[in-house]
mmCIF file of C-alpha atoms and ligand atoms in Angstrom:
data_model
loop_
_atom_site.group_PDB
_atom_site.id
_atom_site.type_symbol
_atom_site.label_atom_id
_atom_site.label_comp_id
_atom_site.label_asym_id
_atom_site.label_seq_id
_atom_site.Cartn_x
_atom_site.Cartn_y
_atom_site.Cartn_z
ATOM 1 C CA MET C 1481 5.187 18.741 -11.441
ATOM 2 C CA ILE C 1482 4.576 14.945 -9.500
ATOM 3 C CA LEU C 1483 1.724 13.512 -10.103
ATOM 4 C CA VAL C 1484 -0.004 11.143 -7.264
ATOM 5 C CA LEU C 1485 -2.304 8.567 -8.962
ATOM 6 C CA GLY C 1486 -4.188 7.765 -6.067
ATOM 7 C CA GLY C 1487 -3.090 10.337 -3.914
ATOM 8 C CA ALA C 1488 -6.260 10.621 -1.337
ATOM 9 C CA GLY C 1489 -6.750 6.924 -0.629
ATOM 10 C CA TYR C 1490 -4.507 6.105 2.735
ATOM 11 C CA ILE C 1491 -0.859 6.014 1.512
ATOM 12 C CA GLY C 1492 -1.152 8.292 -1.223
ATOM 13 C CA SER C 1493 -2.147 10.627 0.990
ATOM 14 C CA HIS C 1494 0.385 10.202 3.433
ATOM 15 C CA ALA C 1495 2.938 10.658 0.187
ATOM 16 C CA VAL C 1496 1.228 13.841 -0.536
ATOM 17 C CA LYS C 1497 2.629 15.411 2.502
ATOM 18 C CA MET C 1498 6.130 13.784 2.546
ATOM 19 C CA LEU C 1499 6.792 14.823 -1.108
ATOM 20 C CA LEU C 1500 4.925 18.518 -0.505
ATOM 21 C CA ASP C 1501 6.937 18.179 2.896
ATOM 22 C CA ALA C 1502 10.236 17.443 0.808
ATOM 23 C CA GLY C 1503 9.612 20.832 -1.578
ATOM 24 C CA GLU C 1504 8.149 18.904 -4.519
ATOM 25 C CA THR C 1505 5.520 19.975 -6.776
ATOM 26 C CA VAL C 1506 2.897 17.662 -6.136
ATOM 27 C CA GLY C 1507 -0.559 17.086 -8.420
ATOM 28 C CA VAL C 1508 -3.321 14.436 -7.838
ATOM 29 C CA VAL C 1509 -5.326 12.194 -9.508
ATOM 30 C CA ASP C 1510 -8.260 10.448 -7.177
ATOM 31 C CA ASN C 1511 -11.752 9.318 -8.190
ATOM 32 C CA LEU C 1512 -12.958 9.849 -4.750
ATOM 33 C CA GLU C 1513 -14.000 6.565 -5.455
ATOM 34 C CA THR C 1514 -12.197 4.934 -1.999
ATOM 35 C CA GLY C 1515 -10.476 7.692 -1.082
ATOM 36 C CA HIS C 1516 -11.449 11.535 0.779
ATOM 37 C CA LEU C 1517 -11.055 14.441 -0.698
ATOM 38 C CA ALA C 1518 -9.856 15.852 3.435
ATOM 39 C CA ALA C 1519 -7.190 13.795 2.929
ATOM 40 C CA VAL C 1520 -5.700 15.085 0.088
ATOM 41 C CA ASP C 1521 -3.367 18.037 1.406
ATOM 42 C CA THR C 1522 -4.477 21.558 0.462
ATOM 43 C CA ARG C 1523 -0.839 22.538 -1.125
ATOM 44 C CA ALA C 1524 -1.511 20.008 -3.986
ATOM 45 C CA LYS C 1525 -3.299 20.691 -6.969
ATOM 46 C CA PHE C 1526 -6.641 18.342 -7.163
ATOM 47 C CA TYR C 1527 -8.359 16.029 -9.934
ATOM 48 C CA ASN C 1528 -11.210 14.108 -9.638
ATOM 49 C CA VAL C 1529 -10.396 12.013 -12.608
ATOM 50 C CA ASP C 1530 -10.731 8.280 -13.323
ATOM 51 C CA LEU C 1531 -7.812 6.524 -14.702
ATOM 52 C CA ARG C 1532 -10.501 4.939 -17.318
ATOM 53 C CA ASP C 1533 -11.560 8.032 -18.329
ATOM 54 C CA LEU C 1534 -9.113 8.174 -20.976
ATOM 55 C CA ASN C 1535 -9.384 11.899 -22.184
ATOM 56 C CA ALA C 1536 -10.322 13.368 -18.359
ATOM 57 C CA PHE C 1537 -7.073 11.833 -17.246
ATOM 58 C CA GLU C 1538 -4.865 13.383 -20.481
ATOM 59 C CA SER C 1539 -6.096 16.644 -20.013
ATOM 60 C CA VAL C 1540 -3.938 16.404 -16.917
ATOM 61 C CA PHE C 1541 -0.640 15.837 -19.286
ATOM 62 C CA SER C 1542 -2.062 18.655 -20.773
ATOM 63 C CA GLU C 1543 -2.735 21.689 -18.610
ATOM 64 C CA ASN C 1544 0.972 20.123 -16.697
ATOM 65 C CA GLU C 1545 4.661 19.310 -16.899
ATOM 66 C CA VAL C 1546 4.307 15.955 -15.420
ATOM 67 C CA GLU C 1547 7.802 14.894 -14.405
ATOM 68 C CA SER C 1548 7.384 11.399 -12.376
ATOM 69 C CA ILE C 1549 4.642 9.091 -11.213
ATOM 70 C CA ILE C 1550 3.840 7.538 -8.178
ATOM 71 C CA HIS C 1551 0.757 5.294 -8.474
ATOM 72 C CA PHE C 1552 -1.353 4.146 -5.831
ATOM 73 C CA SER C 1553 -5.198 3.616 -7.471
ATOM 74 C CA ALA C 1554 -6.076 0.232 -7.573
ATOM 75 C CA ASN C 1555 -8.507 -1.976 -5.808
ATOM 76 C CA SER C 1556 -6.767 -3.718 -2.901
ATOM 77 C CA LEU C 1557 -9.374 -6.068 -1.316
ATOM 78 C CA VAL C 1558 -8.399 -9.801 -2.028
ATOM 79 C CA GLY C 1559 -11.493 -11.476 -0.799
ATOM 80 C CA GLU C 1560 -13.804 -8.802 -3.162
ATOM 81 C CA SER C 1561 -11.145 -9.388 -6.355
ATOM 82 C CA VAL C 1562 -12.531 -13.148 -5.850
ATOM 83 C CA SER C 1563 -16.014 -12.496 -6.070
ATOM 84 C CA LEU C 1564 -15.533 -9.513 -8.925
ATOM 85 C CA PRO C 1565 -12.156 -10.143 -10.925
ATOM 86 C CA ILE C 1566 -13.386 -8.041 -13.847
ATOM 87 C CA LYS C 1567 -13.827 -5.275 -11.384
ATOM 88 C CA TYR C 1568 -10.081 -5.855 -10.165
ATOM 89 C CA PHE C 1569 -8.622 -6.045 -14.005
ATOM 90 C CA GLU C 1570 -10.681 -3.154 -15.355
ATOM 91 C CA ASN C 1571 -9.521 -0.359 -12.684
ATOM 92 C CA ASN C 1572 -5.938 -2.559 -11.968
ATOM 93 C CA VAL C 1573 -4.952 -3.799 -15.149
ATOM 94 C CA ALA C 1574 -6.466 -1.060 -17.930
ATOM 95 C CA GLY C 1575 -6.152 1.669 -15.427
ATOM 96 C CA ALA C 1576 -2.729 1.356 -15.922
ATOM 97 C CA VAL C 1577 -3.125 1.419 -19.416
ATOM 98 C CA ASN C 1578 -3.745 4.124 -19.619
ATOM 99 C CA VAL C 1579 -1.433 5.621 -17.093
ATOM 100 C CA LEU C 1580 1.307 3.863 -19.826
ATOM 101 C CA LYS C 1581 -0.752 5.535 -22.918
ATOM 102 C CA LEU C 1582 -0.326 8.499 -21.295
ATOM 103 C CA MET C 1583 3.280 8.267 -20.383
ATOM 104 C CA GLU C 1584 4.333 7.663 -23.832
ATOM 105 C CA LYS C 1585 2.534 9.910 -25.654
ATOM 106 C CA TYR C 1586 3.386 12.421 -23.319
ATOM 107 C CA GLY C 1587 7.608 11.488 -23.226
ATOM 108 C CA VAL C 1588 6.610 10.585 -19.130
ATOM 109 C CA LYS C 1589 10.267 8.086 -18.055
ATOM 110 C CA ARG C 1590 9.523 7.768 -14.478
ATOM 111 C CA ILE C 1591 7.015 5.715 -12.814
ATOM 112 C CA VAL C 1592 7.321 4.531 -8.580
ATOM 113 C CA PHE C 1593 3.866 2.357 -8.145
ATOM 114 C CA SER C 1594 2.367 0.195 -5.378
ATOM 115 C CA SER C 1595 2.198 -3.847 -5.651
ATOM 116 C CA THR C 1596 1.620 -6.565 -3.109
ATOM 117 C CA ALA C 1597 3.134 -9.306 -1.563
ATOM 118 C CA ALA C 1598 0.364 -10.990 -2.605
ATOM 119 C CA VAL C 1599 1.943 -11.469 -6.135
ATOM 120 C CA TYR C 1600 3.553 -14.097 -3.951
ATOM 121 C CA GLY C 1601 0.941 -16.411 -3.049
ATOM 122 C CA GLU C 1602 1.289 -19.232 -0.099
ATOM 123 C CA PRO C 1603 5.564 -19.002 -0.562
ATOM 124 C CA LYS C 1604 7.479 -21.814 -0.180
ATOM 125 C CA GLN C 1605 9.778 -20.248 2.510
ATOM 126 C CA VAL C 1606 10.116 -17.149 3.929
ATOM 127 C CA PRO C 1607 11.604 -14.399 4.596
ATOM 128 C CA ILE C 1608 10.468 -13.922 0.764
ATOM 129 C CA LEU C 1609 12.875 -12.475 -1.382
ATOM 130 C CA GLU C 1610 11.731 -10.936 -4.941
ATOM 131 C CA ASP C 1611 12.907 -13.350 -7.324
ATOM 132 C CA SER C 1612 11.234 -15.931 -4.866
ATOM 133 C CA GLU C 1613 7.937 -17.523 -7.299
ATOM 134 C CA THR C 1614 5.144 -15.959 -7.471
ATOM 135 C CA LEU C 1615 1.890 -17.928 -8.257
ATOM 136 C CA PRO C 1616 -1.195 -14.706 -6.606
ATOM 137 C CA THR C 1617 -3.759 -16.991 -5.207
ATOM 138 C CA SER C 1618 -6.323 -14.005 -6.300
ATOM 139 C CA PRO C 1619 -7.119 -11.952 -8.504
ATOM 140 C CA TYR C 1620 -5.667 -9.476 -6.567
ATOM 141 C CA GLY C 1621 -2.754 -10.285 -6.053
ATOM 142 C CA GLU C 1622 -3.021 -11.405 -10.210
ATOM 143 C CA SER C 1623 -4.010 -7.965 -11.516
ATOM 144 C CA LYS C 1624 -0.895 -5.910 -9.588
ATOM 145 C CA LEU C 1625 1.836 -8.986 -11.490
ATOM 146 C CA MET C 1626 -0.408 -8.049 -14.537
ATOM 147 C CA MET C 1627 1.141 -4.021 -14.205
ATOM 148 C CA GLU C 1628 4.275 -4.993 -13.227
ATOM 149 C CA LYS C 1629 4.966 -7.190 -16.945
ATOM 150 C CA MET C 1630 2.628 -4.469 -18.549
ATOM 151 C CA PHE C 1631 5.796 -1.965 -17.503
ATOM 152 C CA LYS C 1632 8.667 -4.202 -18.072
ATOM 153 C CA TRP C 1633 7.774 -4.629 -21.346
ATOM 154 C CA ALA C 1634 6.452 -1.227 -21.716
ATOM 155 C CA ASP C 1635 10.705 0.198 -21.032
ATOM 156 C CA LEU C 1636 11.935 -2.401 -22.879
ATOM 157 C CA ALA C 1637 9.994 -0.596 -26.127
ATOM 158 C CA HIS C 1638 9.601 2.920 -24.763
ATOM 159 C CA GLY C 1639 12.332 3.570 -22.065
ATOM 160 C CA ILE C 1640 9.371 3.704 -19.267
ATOM 161 C CA ARG C 1641 11.973 3.074 -16.218
ATOM 162 C CA PHE C 1642 9.591 1.781 -13.209
ATOM 163 C CA VAL C 1643 10.153 1.012 -9.623
ATOM 164 C CA SER C 1644 7.257 -1.824 -8.381
ATOM 165 C CA LEU C 1645 7.568 -1.759 -4.480
ATOM 166 C CA ARG C 1646 5.848 -5.229 -3.347
ATOM 167 C CA TYR C 1647 3.973 -3.982 0.192
ATOM 168 C CA PHE C 1648 3.856 -5.779 3.180
ATOM 169 C CA ASN C 1649 0.778 -5.345 5.612
ATOM 170 C CA VAL C 1650 0.555 -1.074 5.420
ATOM 171 C CA ALA C 1651 0.043 0.228 8.818
ATOM 172 C CA GLY C 1652 0.518 3.408 11.992
ATOM 173 C CA ALA C 1653 -0.259 6.609 10.318
ATOM 174 C CA ASP C 1654 1.399 9.828 9.737
ATOM 175 C CA GLN C 1655 3.419 11.845 13.338
ATOM 176 C CA SER C 1656 0.204 14.669 13.213
ATOM 177 C CA GLY C 1657 -2.471 12.226 13.364
ATOM 178 C CA ASP C 1658 -4.430 14.272 10.959
ATOM 179 C CA ILE C 1659 -4.320 11.398 8.507
ATOM 180 C CA GLY C 1660 -4.343 7.960 8.279
ATOM 181 C CA GLU C 1661 -6.598 4.880 7.625
ATOM 182 C CA ALA C 1662 -10.408 4.995 6.433
ATOM 183 C CA HIS C 1663 -11.347 2.690 4.339
ATOM 184 C CA GLY C 1664 -15.313 2.550 3.779
ATOM 185 C CA VAL C 1665 -15.064 -1.850 4.178
ATOM 186 C CA GLU C 1666 -12.094 -2.014 6.970
ATOM 187 C CA THR C 1667 -11.494 -5.777 6.648
ATOM 188 C CA HIS C 1668 -7.028 -5.123 8.340
ATOM 189 C CA LEU C 1669 -6.513 -6.548 11.725
ATOM 190 C CA ILE C 1670 -4.929 -3.810 13.393
ATOM 191 C CA PRO C 1671 -7.638 -0.226 12.590
ATOM 192 C CA LEU C 1672 -10.451 -3.686 13.059
ATOM 193 C CA VAL C 1673 -8.639 -4.359 16.486
ATOM 194 C CA LEU C 1674 -8.199 -0.689 16.990
ATOM 195 C CA GLN C 1675 -12.551 -0.035 16.687
ATOM 196 C CA VAL C 1676 -12.774 -2.380 19.981
ATOM 197 C CA PRO C 1677 -11.933 0.912 22.095
ATOM 198 C CA LEU C 1678 -13.106 3.089 20.100
ATOM 199 C CA GLY C 1679 -16.242 1.627 20.784
ATOM 200 C CA LYS C 1680 -17.173 0.409 17.490
ATOM 201 C CA ARG C 1681 -17.371 -3.622 18.161
ATOM 202 C CA LYS C 1682 -17.752 -5.255 21.121
ATOM 203 C CA GLU C 1683 -14.572 -8.553 20.317
ATOM 204 C CA ILE C 1684 -11.571 -9.166 17.515
ATOM 205 C CA THR C 1685 -12.244 -12.353 16.283
ATOM 206 C CA ILE C 1686 -9.359 -14.375 14.701
ATOM 207 C CA PHE C 1687 -9.525 -16.355 11.695
ATOM 208 C CA GLY C 1688 -8.192 -19.323 12.757
ATOM 209 C CA ASP C 1689 -5.864 -20.610 15.618
ATOM 210 C CA ASP C 1690 -4.306 -23.429 14.068
ATOM 211 C CA TYR C 1691 -1.743 -22.483 11.777
ATOM 212 C CA PRO C 1692 1.594 -24.186 12.106
ATOM 213 C CA THR C 1693 2.852 -21.617 14.177
ATOM 214 C CA LYS C 1694 4.258 -20.172 17.101
ATOM 215 C CA ASP C 1695 0.891 -19.063 18.531
ATOM 216 C CA GLY C 1696 -1.651 -21.054 16.200
ATOM 217 C CA THR C 1697 -2.413 -17.705 14.923
ATOM 218 C CA CYS C 1698 -0.768 -15.675 11.210
ATOM 219 C CA ILE C 1699 2.042 -14.372 11.303
ATOM 220 C CA ARG C 1700 2.831 -11.207 9.847
ATOM 221 C CA ASP C 1701 5.687 -8.282 8.560
ATOM 222 C CA TYR C 1702 4.180 -5.438 9.581
ATOM 223 C CA ILE C 1703 5.542 -2.171 8.314
ATOM 224 C CA HIS C 1704 4.681 1.922 9.242
ATOM 225 C CA VAL C 1705 3.534 3.676 6.362
ATOM 226 C CA THR C 1706 5.925 6.463 7.062
ATOM 227 C CA ASP C 1707 8.784 3.950 5.829
ATOM 228 C CA LEU C 1708 7.275 3.003 3.702
ATOM 229 C CA ILE C 1709 6.746 6.726 1.683
ATOM 230 C CA ASP C 1710 10.502 7.337 2.953
ATOM 231 C CA ALA C 1711 11.172 3.751 0.250
ATOM 232 C CA HIS C 1712 8.906 5.698 -2.818
ATOM 233 C CA MET C 1713 11.203 9.322 -2.361
ATOM 234 C CA ARG C 1714 13.989 6.715 -2.798
ATOM 235 C CA ALA C 1715 12.694 5.146 -5.010
ATOM 236 C CA LEU C 1716 11.736 7.852 -7.561
ATOM 237 C CA ASP C 1717 15.256 8.998 -6.723
ATOM 238 C CA TYR C 1718 16.928 6.003 -7.633
ATOM 239 C CA LEU C 1719 15.265 6.569 -11.286
ATOM 240 C CA ARG C 1720 15.507 10.126 -11.074
ATOM 241 C CA GLN C 1721 20.247 9.220 -11.118
ATOM 242 C CA GLY C 1722 19.139 7.357 -13.749
ATOM 243 C CA HIS C 1723 18.902 3.955 -12.934
ATOM 244 C CA GLY C 1724 17.258 0.993 -14.131
ATOM 245 C CA SER C 1725 13.269 -0.370 -13.509
ATOM 246 C CA GLU C 1726 13.541 -2.345 -9.861
ATOM 247 C CA ILE C 1727 11.049 -4.687 -7.950
ATOM 248 C CA PHE C 1728 11.542 -4.557 -3.922
ATOM 249 C CA ASN C 1729 9.700 -5.864 -1.538
ATOM 250 C CA LEU C 1730 9.065 -3.837 1.411
ATOM 251 C CA GLY C 1731 8.732 -4.963 4.872
ATOM 252 C CA SER C 1732 10.368 -4.839 8.838
ATOM 253 C CA GLY C 1733 11.780 -8.328 8.440
ATOM 254 C CA ASP C 1734 10.319 -9.377 11.455
ATOM 255 C CA GLY C 1735 6.917 -11.659 12.347
ATOM 256 C CA PHE C 1736 4.052 -11.150 14.360
ATOM 257 C CA SER C 1737 1.066 -13.246 14.838
ATOM 258 C CA VAL C 1738 -2.581 -11.718 15.002
ATOM 259 C CA LYS C 1739 -2.613 -12.743 18.987
ATOM 260 C CA GLU C 1740 -0.015 -10.517 19.006
ATOM 261 C CA ILE C 1741 -0.714 -7.807 17.887
ATOM 262 C CA ILE C 1742 -3.798 -7.913 19.636
ATOM 263 C CA ASP C 1743 -1.612 -7.538 22.435
ATOM 264 C CA VAL C 1744 0.332 -4.688 22.125
ATOM 265 C CA ALA C 1745 -2.665 -3.367 20.846
ATOM 266 C CA ARG C 1746 -4.157 -3.766 24.759
ATOM 267 C CA LYS C 1747 -0.870 -2.380 26.191
ATOM 268 C CA VAL C 1748 -1.355 1.004 23.889
ATOM 269 C CA THR C 1749 -4.511 1.684 24.569
ATOM 270 C CA GLY C 1750 -5.221 0.318 28.004
ATOM 271 C CA HIS C 1751 -8.152 -1.689 26.429
ATOM 272 C CA GLU C 1752 -9.520 -4.939 27.556
ATOM 273 C CA ILE C 1753 -9.464 -5.958 23.434
ATOM 274 C CA PRO C 1754 -11.642 -9.339 23.995
ATOM 275 C CA ALA C 1755 -11.205 -11.368 21.268
ATOM 276 C CA VAL C 1756 -12.804 -14.710 19.642
ATOM 277 C CA ILE C 1757 -11.241 -17.281 17.539
ATOM 278 C CA ALA C 1758 -13.041 -18.200 14.617
ATOM 279 C CA ALA C 1759 -12.426 -20.320 11.476
ATOM 280 C CA ARG C 1760 -9.801 -19.199 9.345
ATOM 281 C CA ARG C 1761 -10.320 -16.410 6.033
ATOM 282 C CA ALA C 1762 -9.786 -18.073 2.946
ATOM 283 C CA GLY C 1763 -6.844 -17.990 1.002
ATOM 284 C CA ASP C 1764 -4.617 -16.329 4.320
ATOM 285 C CA PRO C 1765 -0.916 -17.673 4.156
ATOM 286 C CA SER C 1766 0.441 -18.796 6.944
ATOM 287 C CA THR C 1767 3.448 -16.575 7.886
ATOM 288 C CA LEU C 1768 3.960 -13.934 5.042
ATOM 289 C CA ILE C 1769 7.750 -11.858 6.287
ATOM 290 C CA ALA C 1770 9.836 -9.851 3.680
ATOM 291 C CA SER C 1771 13.445 -9.656 3.206
ATOM 292 C CA SER C 1772 13.680 -5.451 2.666
ATOM 293 C CA GLU C 1773 17.555 -6.679 1.914
ATOM 294 C CA LYS C 1774 17.582 -5.831 -1.770
ATOM 295 C CA ALA C 1775 15.978 -2.174 -0.581
ATOM 296 C CA GLU C 1776 18.128 -1.502 2.080
ATOM 297 C CA ARG C 1777 21.166 -2.032 -0.667
ATOM 298 C CA LEU C 1778 19.822 -0.103 -3.406
ATOM 299 C CA LEU C 1779 18.036 2.344 -2.278
ATOM 300 C CA GLY C 1780 19.352 3.132 0.976
ATOM 301 C CA TRP C 1781 16.709 2.142 2.739
ATOM 302 C CA LYS C 1782 15.845 1.329 6.798
ATOM 303 C CA PRO C 1783 12.555 1.230 8.602
ATOM 304 C CA LYS C 1784 12.818 3.409 11.095
ATOM 305 C CA TYR C 1785 9.747 2.938 12.743
ATOM 306 C CA ASN C 1786 9.796 -0.284 12.953
ATOM 307 C CA ASP C 1787 8.635 -1.747 16.229
ATOM 308 C CA VAL C 1788 4.892 -2.306 16.423
ATOM 309 C CA GLU C 1789 4.527 -0.843 18.677
ATOM 310 C CA THR C 1790 5.315 2.948 17.674
ATOM 311 C CA ILE C 1791 2.810 1.605 14.425
ATOM 312 C CA VAL C 1792 0.602 0.617 16.622
ATOM 313 C CA LYS C 1793 0.632 3.587 18.808
ATOM 314 C CA ASP C 1794 -0.206 5.619 15.162
ATOM 315 C CA ALA C 1795 -2.893 4.258 14.603
ATOM 316 C CA TRP C 1796 -4.306 4.912 17.397
ATOM 317 C CA ASN C 1797 -3.254 8.405 17.447
ATOM 318 C CA TRP C 1798 -5.341 8.671 14.143
ATOM 319 C CA HIS C 1799 -8.327 6.977 15.301
ATOM 320 C CA SER C 1800 -8.636 7.233 18.823
ATOM 321 C CA LYS C 1801 -8.799 10.964 17.016
ATOM 322 C CA HIS C 1802 -11.221 10.860 14.415
ATOM 323 C CA PRO C 1803 -13.131 7.767 15.071
ATOM 324 C CA ASN C 1804 -15.690 8.928 12.235
ATOM 325 C CA GLY C 1805 -12.026 9.438 9.649
ATOM 326 C CA PHE C 1806 -12.702 11.881 7.500
ATOM 327 C CA VAL C 1807 -16.671 11.965 7.623
ATOM 328 C CA GLY C 1808 -17.394 15.545 8.190
ATOM 329 C CA LEU C 1809 -14.124 16.656 8.045
HETATM 330 N N1 UFG H 1949 -7.193 -11.226 10.692
HETATM 331 C C1 UFG H 1949 -7.876 -11.725 12.300
HETATM 332 N N2 UFG H 1949 -9.421 -10.973 11.860
HETATM 333 C C2 UFG H 1949 -9.571 -9.654 11.606
HETATM 334 C C3 UFG H 1949 -8.947 -9.598 10.706
HETATM 335 C C4 UFG H 1949 -7.685 -10.084 10.256
HETATM 336 O O1 UFG H 1949 -7.238 -12.688 12.357
HETATM 337 O O2 UFG H 1949 -10.715 -9.185 11.788
HETATM 338 C C5 UFG H 1949 -6.387 -11.596 10.525
HETATM 339 C C6 UFG H 1949 -5.488 -12.173 9.311
HETATM 340 O O3 UFG H 1949 -6.380 -13.066 8.927
HETATM 341 C C7 UFG H 1949 -4.043 -12.019 8.219
HETATM 342 C C8 UFG H 1949 -4.366 -11.762 9.506
HETATM 343 O O4 UFG H 1949 -4.993 -10.207 10.431
HETATM 344 O O5 UFG H 1949 -3.471 -13.316 9.378
HETATM 345 C C9 UFG H 1949 -3.570 -10.057 8.626
HETATM 346 O O6 UFG H 1949 -5.142 -9.513 7.763
HETATM 347 P P1 UFG H 1949 -5.475 -7.808 6.899
HETATM 348 O O7 UFG H 1949 -6.030 -8.056 6.657
HETATM 349 O O8 UFG H 1949 -4.491 -7.181 7.986
HETATM 350 O O9 UFG H 1949 -4.164 -8.348 6.174
HETATM 351 P P2 UFG H 1949 -3.518 -9.032 4.505
HETATM 352 O O10 UFG H 1949 -2.347 -10.009 5.174
HETATM 353 O O11 UFG H 1949 -5.034 -10.349 4.772
HETATM 354 O O12 UFG H 1949 -4.004 -8.659 3.689
HETATM 355 C C10 UFG H 1949 -2.254 -7.954 3.276
HETATM 356 C C11 UFG H 1949 -2.913 -6.238 2.270
HETATM 357 C C12 UFG H 1949 -3.318 -6.975 0.931
HETATM 358 C C13 UFG H 1949 -2.278 -7.643 0.516
HETATM 359 C C14 UFG H 1949 -1.865 -9.507 1.457
HETATM 360 C C15 UFG H 1949 -0.936 -10.477 0.502
HETATM 361 O O13 UFG H 1949 -3.000 -6.260 3.746
HETATM 362 O O14 UFG H 1949 -3.129 -5.876 0.354
HETATM 363 O O15 UFG H 1949 -1.242 -9.133 2.285
HETATM 364 O O16 UFG H 1949 -1.007 -11.638 1.251
HETATM 365 F F1 UFG H 1949 -2.798 -8.048 -0.728
#
């Protein structure tokens, strides 16, 4: 069984579906704090368990033959992490300590886990390479960097092989429109922009138009969730083939400004989407663009849905079919 930790969340639920479609046996562990039971494919075995509850978590390992782990469980709001750092270290770092304890005890030797572009902080050069300096500017980014370091030492001592995937801006939804992004507190640009044509907000606020970029708004590298999960499956195969631990960036290599994303959303939805300029959001780097050359070289991974119009179209397909997310499903 492949155990998917955080399989009821936005990204995790897409992984569960794609793994099952590829013929894998899948177990899901999620405490449903931010995830949704309705997002979990019914073909998977579901455990409503918190990683910090070691006894309950251990029962999943004693009841199943866990072959590999894909770990998505984490708190992931950059702004919240600055005001609530302990929550982030407890959930993300202490949670990962329990994952490692059980991997060691039950002899599970492979894990693929979510890291983030936030480990780099304000980049000194773009595109960002994996060996660029890591200087996180938030406890969220710090917690992910700490996880990477813990796994490195656990590999040396216990032969636990890992692939850490540093995501850039994940967006879009499964082409079926059955699962997608549904956060209790939404902070991400694309779902917030789409709330305007959904009638849930009057306008979108642009956080700063005085950045040193082509139109003054921040530039990000958007990656379709389907491409992102494809990289996880390739990473798992890479470890199954016996390769050693690695860290990869996952992005499309292209940057789009906030204004460009809003324009794409106007085109896709046919709605005028009024936008207003506000002050910069604290901690936002002006430009984040990945070099994913390493993932292409070692994993043979190349994003297929890397034009932003497809990303916004697939997000819109999900949101317009499910304006209230998973509520009532
Ligand atoms: N933005 C707006 N208005 C909004 C929301 C966002 O202008 O209402 C802007 C932000 O200022 C930023 C861009 O849109 O310039 C993208 O913002 P998101 O919140 O969608 O994404 P971030 O780039 O801030 O965050 C992403 C990931 C995090 C990760 C971070 C690394 O979602 O998990 O990159 O910096 F930590």
